[in-house]
CSV table of C-alpha atoms and ligand atoms in Angstrom, one decimal:
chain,number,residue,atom,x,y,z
T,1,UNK,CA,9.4,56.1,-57.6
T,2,UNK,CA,8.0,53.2,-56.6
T,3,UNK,CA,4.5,51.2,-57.1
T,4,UNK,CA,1.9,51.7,-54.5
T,5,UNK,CA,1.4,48.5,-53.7
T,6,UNK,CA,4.8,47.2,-53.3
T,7,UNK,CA,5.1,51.0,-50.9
T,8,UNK,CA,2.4,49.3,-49.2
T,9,UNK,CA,3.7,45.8,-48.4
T,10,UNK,CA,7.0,47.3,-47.6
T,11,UNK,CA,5.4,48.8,-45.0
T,12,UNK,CA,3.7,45.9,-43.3
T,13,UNK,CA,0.0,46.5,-44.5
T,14,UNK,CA,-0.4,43.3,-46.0
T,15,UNK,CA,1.0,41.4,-48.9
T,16,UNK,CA,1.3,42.6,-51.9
T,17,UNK,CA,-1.7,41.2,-53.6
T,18,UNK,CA,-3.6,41.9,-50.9
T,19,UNK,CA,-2.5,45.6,-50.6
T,20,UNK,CA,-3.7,45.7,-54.3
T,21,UNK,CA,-7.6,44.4,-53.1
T,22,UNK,CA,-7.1,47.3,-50.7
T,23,UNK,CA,-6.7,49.9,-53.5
T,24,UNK,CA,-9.2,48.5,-55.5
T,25,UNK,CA,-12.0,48.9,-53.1
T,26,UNK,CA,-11.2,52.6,-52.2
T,27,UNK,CA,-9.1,51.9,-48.7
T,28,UNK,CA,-6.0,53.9,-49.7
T,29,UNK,CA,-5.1,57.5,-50.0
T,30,UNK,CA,-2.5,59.4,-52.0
T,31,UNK,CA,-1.4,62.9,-50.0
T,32,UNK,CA,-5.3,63.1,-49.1
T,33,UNK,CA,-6.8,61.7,-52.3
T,34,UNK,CA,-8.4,58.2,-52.9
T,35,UNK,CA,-6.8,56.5,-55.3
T,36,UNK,CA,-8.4,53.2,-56.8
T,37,UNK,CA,-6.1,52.4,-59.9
T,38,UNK,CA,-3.4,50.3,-60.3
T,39,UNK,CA,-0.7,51.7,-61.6
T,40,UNK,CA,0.1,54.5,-59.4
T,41,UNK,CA,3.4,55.0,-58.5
T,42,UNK,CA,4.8,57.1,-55.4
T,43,UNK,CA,7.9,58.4,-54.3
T,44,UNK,CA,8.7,57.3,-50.2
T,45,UNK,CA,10.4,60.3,-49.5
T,46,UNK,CA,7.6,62.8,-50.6
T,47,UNK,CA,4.1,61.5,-50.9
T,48,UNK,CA,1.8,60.6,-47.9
T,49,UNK,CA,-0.1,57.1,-48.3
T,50,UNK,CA,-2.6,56.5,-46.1
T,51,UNK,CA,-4.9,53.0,-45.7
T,52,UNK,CA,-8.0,54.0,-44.1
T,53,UNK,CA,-6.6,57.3,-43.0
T,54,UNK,CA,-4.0,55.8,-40.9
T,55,UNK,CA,-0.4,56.9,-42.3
T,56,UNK,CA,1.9,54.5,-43.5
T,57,UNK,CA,5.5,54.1,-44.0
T,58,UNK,CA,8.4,51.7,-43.8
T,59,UNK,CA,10.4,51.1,-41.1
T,60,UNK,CA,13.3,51.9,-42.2
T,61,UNK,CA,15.4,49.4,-40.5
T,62,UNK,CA,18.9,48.5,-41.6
T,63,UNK,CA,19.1,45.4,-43.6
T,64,UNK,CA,22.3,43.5,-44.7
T,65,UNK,CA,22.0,40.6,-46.5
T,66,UNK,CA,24.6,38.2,-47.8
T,67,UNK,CA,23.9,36.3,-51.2
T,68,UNK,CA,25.7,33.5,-52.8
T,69,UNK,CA,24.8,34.5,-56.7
T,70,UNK,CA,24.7,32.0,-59.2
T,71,UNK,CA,26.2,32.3,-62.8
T,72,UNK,CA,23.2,34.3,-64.9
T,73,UNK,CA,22.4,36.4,-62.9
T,74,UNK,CA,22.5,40.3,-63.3
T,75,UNK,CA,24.1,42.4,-60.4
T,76,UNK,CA,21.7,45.0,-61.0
T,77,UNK,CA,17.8,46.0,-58.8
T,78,UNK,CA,16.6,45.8,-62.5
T,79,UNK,CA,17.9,44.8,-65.7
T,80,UNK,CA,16.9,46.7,-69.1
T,81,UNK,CA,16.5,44.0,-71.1
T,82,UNK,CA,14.5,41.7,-68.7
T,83,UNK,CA,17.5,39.4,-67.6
T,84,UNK,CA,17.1,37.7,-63.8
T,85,UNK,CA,18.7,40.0,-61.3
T,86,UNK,CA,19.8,39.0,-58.1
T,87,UNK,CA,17.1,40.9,-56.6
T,88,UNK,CA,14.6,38.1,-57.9
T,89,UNK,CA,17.1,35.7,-55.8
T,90,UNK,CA,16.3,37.1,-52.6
T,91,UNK,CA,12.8,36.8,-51.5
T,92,UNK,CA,12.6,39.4,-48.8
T,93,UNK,CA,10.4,42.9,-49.7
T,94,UNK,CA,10.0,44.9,-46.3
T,95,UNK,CA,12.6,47.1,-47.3
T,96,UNK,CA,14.1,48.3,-50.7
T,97,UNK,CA,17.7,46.7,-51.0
T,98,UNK,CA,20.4,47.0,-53.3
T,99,UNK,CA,23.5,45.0,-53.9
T,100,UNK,CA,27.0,46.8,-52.7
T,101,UNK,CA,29.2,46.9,-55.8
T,102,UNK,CA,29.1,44.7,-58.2
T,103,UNK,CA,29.7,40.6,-59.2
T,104,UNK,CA,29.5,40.1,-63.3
T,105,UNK,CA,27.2,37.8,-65.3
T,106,UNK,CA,29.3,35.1,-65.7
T,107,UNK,CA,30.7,35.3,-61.5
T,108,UNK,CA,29.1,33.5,-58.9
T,109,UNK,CA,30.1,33.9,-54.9
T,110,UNK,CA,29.5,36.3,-52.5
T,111,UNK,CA,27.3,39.6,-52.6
T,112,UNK,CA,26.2,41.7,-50.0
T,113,UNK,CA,22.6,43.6,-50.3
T,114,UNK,CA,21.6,46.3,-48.1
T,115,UNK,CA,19.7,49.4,-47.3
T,116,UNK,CA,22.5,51.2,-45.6
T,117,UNK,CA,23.7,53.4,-47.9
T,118,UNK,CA,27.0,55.1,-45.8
T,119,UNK,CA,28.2,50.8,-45.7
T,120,UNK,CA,27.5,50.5,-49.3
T,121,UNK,CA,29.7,54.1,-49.5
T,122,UNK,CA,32.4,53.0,-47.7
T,123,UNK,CA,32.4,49.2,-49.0
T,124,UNK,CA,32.9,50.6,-52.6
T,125,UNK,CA,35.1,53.5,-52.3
T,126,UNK,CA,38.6,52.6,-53.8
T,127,UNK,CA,40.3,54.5,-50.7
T,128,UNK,CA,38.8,52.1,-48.0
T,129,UNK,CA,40.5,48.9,-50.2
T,130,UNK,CA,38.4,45.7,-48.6
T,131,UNK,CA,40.3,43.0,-49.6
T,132,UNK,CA,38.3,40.7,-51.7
T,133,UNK,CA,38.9,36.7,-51.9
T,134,UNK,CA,38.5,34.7,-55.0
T,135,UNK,CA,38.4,31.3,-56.1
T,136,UNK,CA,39.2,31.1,-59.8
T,137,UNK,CA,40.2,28.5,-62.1
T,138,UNK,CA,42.7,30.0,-65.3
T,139,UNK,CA,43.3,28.2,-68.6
T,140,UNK,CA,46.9,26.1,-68.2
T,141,UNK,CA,49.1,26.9,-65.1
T,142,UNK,CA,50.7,30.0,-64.6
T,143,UNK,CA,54.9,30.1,-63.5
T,144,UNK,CA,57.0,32.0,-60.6
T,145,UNK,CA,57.4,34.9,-63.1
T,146,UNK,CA,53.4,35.6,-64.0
T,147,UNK,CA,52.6,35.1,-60.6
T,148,UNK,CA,55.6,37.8,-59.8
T,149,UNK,CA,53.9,39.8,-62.0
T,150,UNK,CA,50.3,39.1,-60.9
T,151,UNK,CA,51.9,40.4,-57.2
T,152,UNK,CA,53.6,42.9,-58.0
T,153,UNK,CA,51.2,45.3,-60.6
T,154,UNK,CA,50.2,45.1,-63.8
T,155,UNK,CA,48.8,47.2,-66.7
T,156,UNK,CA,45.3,46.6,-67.7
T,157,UNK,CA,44.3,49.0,-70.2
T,158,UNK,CA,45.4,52.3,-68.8
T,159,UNK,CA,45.7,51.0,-65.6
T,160,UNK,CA,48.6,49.8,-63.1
T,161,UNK,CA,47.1,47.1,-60.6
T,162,UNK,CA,48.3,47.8,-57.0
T,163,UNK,CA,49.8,44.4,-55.6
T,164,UNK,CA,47.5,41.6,-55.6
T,165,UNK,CA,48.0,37.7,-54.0
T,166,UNK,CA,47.8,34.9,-55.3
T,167,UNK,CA,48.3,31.2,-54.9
T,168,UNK,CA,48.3,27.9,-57.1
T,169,UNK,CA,45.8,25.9,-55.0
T,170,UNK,CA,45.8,22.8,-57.5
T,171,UNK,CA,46.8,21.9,-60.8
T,172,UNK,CA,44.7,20.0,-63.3
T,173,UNK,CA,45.6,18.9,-66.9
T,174,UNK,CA,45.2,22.1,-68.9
T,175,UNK,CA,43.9,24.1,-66.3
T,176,UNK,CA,44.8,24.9,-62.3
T,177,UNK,CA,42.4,26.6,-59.6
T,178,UNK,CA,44.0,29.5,-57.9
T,179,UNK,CA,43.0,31.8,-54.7
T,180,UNK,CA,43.6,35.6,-55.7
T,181,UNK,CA,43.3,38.6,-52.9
T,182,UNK,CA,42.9,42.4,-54.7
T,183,UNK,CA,42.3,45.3,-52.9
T,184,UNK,CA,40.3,47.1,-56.1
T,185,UNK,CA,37.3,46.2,-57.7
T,186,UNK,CA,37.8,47.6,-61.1
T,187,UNK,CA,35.3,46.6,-63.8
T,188,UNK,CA,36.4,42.9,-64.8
T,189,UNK,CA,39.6,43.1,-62.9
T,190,UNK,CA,40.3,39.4,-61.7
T,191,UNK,CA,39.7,38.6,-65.4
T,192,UNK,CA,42.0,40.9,-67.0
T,193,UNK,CA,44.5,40.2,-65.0
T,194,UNK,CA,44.5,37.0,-65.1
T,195,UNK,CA,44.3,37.4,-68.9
T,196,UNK,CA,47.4,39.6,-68.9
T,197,UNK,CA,49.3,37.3,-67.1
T,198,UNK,CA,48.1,34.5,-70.5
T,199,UNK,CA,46.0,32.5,-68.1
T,200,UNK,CA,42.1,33.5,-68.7
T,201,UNK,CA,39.7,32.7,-66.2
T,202,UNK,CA,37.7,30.1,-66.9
T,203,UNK,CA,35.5,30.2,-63.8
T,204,UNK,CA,35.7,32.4,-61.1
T,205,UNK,CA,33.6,32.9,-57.7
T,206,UNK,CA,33.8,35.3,-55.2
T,207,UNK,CA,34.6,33.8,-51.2
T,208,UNK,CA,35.0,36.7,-49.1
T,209,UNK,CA,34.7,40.1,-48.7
T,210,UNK,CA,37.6,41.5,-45.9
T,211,UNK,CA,36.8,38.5,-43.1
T,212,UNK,CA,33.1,37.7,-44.4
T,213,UNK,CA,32.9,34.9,-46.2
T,214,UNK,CA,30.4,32.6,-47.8
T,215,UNK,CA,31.2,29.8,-45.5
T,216,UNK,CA,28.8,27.1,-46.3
T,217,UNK,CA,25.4,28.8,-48.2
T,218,UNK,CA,24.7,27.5,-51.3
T,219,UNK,CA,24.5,29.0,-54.7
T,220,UNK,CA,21.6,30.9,-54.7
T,221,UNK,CA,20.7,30.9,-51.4
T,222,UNK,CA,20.6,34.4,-48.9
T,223,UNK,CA,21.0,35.1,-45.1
T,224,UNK,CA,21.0,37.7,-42.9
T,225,UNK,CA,24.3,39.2,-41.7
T,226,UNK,CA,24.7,38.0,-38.1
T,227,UNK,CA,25.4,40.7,-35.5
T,228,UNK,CA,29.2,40.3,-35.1
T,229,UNK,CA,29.2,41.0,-39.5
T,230,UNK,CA,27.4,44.1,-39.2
T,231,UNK,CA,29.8,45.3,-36.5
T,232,UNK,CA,32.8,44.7,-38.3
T,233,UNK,CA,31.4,45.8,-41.9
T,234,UNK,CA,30.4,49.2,-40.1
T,235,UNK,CA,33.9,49.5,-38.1
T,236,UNK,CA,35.8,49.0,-41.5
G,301,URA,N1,36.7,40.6,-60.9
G,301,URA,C1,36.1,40.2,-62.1
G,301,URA,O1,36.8,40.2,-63.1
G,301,URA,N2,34.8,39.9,-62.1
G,301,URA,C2,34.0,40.0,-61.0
G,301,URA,O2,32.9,39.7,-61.0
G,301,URA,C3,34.6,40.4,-59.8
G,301,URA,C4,36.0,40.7,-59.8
């Protein structure tokens, strides 16, 4: 279900403030009845809105959407307990989006939002394996046999990781940044691993999702997927 007036603006009547002047004063129609409060809600795939008697509806174009989500920020369309989502990030309403799979809390980097559910499907189902890229830095520096370990499997919880890359990229005083490749997206799974291997992560970000990657937009900032993205995302 969704609020009328946010139905409305989705559908290019006007914005949404606007859309709600338009239900006050008695221009819009719920399956044949006027409707004049504002808090009705309505569900796109049943009811009939009409704004002077003209139908209305979204266009239901495909949109894909590539954000780079800060730290604080909930993965989520809406969060329970009120908490900024990375819907409020992205300032674009004509159609309803949601973000493919899922960054944590504490993860910034690379999300992709989108209206196309069969992508979303086949972007998150554990038998298509997209590799995912990471930037991470771990507490202290791991040694040839963690790393062996990192590549070759490990158990987290009741689970054996399949093979996973990963590759010292610089090494500080008490910590080292690392680029990691997994083919899963378990819940947490970067940071369990990397805790099993005695190395938590300390920060981590998300680069790339198979060859998509962030390239150059800034934390917080979204874009449209160019033309050659969508292709490849859909031939995946
Ligand atoms: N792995 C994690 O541990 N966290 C993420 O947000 C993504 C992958």
């Amino acid at each position: 279900m969704e609020r009328l007036q946010k139905y409305m603006a989705r559908s290019g009547v006007a914005s949404r403030r606007k859309c709600e002047e338009l239900i006050k004063s008695g221009h819009v129609s719920v399956n044949g009845r006027v409707v004049t409060d504002m808090g009705v809600k309505v569900d796109p795939d049943v009811d009939v809105v009409q704004v002077d008697g003209r139908v209305i509806k979204p266009s239901g174009k495909k949109v894909y959407i590539m954000l780079n989500k800060p730290v604080g920020y909930i993965t989520s369309v809406k969060d329970q307990f009120g908490r900024p989502t990375v819907i409020d990030l992205v300032d674009y309403t004509q159609e309803r989006i949601y973000p493919v799979g899922r960054l944590d809390y504490d993860t910034s980097g690379l999300l992709i939002l989108t209206n196309d559910g069969e992508l979303a499907y086949k972007l998150t189902h554990p038998k298509h394996e997209v590799p995912k890229t990471y930037l991470a830095v771990l507490k202290g520096v791991p040694d040839e046999g963690d790393l062996e370990k990192f590549r070759s499997g490990l158990r987290i919880e009741n689970y054996v990781t399949s093979p996973a890359e990963i590759k010292v990229l610089d090494v500080f005083k008490n910590s080292c940044q690392v680029e990691i490749k997994i083919h899963e997206g378990k819940n947490r799974q970067v940071r369990k691993m990397c805790e099993s291997i005695g190395h938590p992560v300390v920060s981590l970000e998300r680069t790339a999702i198979g060859e998509i990657s962030l390239g150059d937009l800034k934390q917080g900032q979204w874009r449209f997927l160019s033309s050659e993205e969508i292709e490849y995302l859909c031939k995946l």
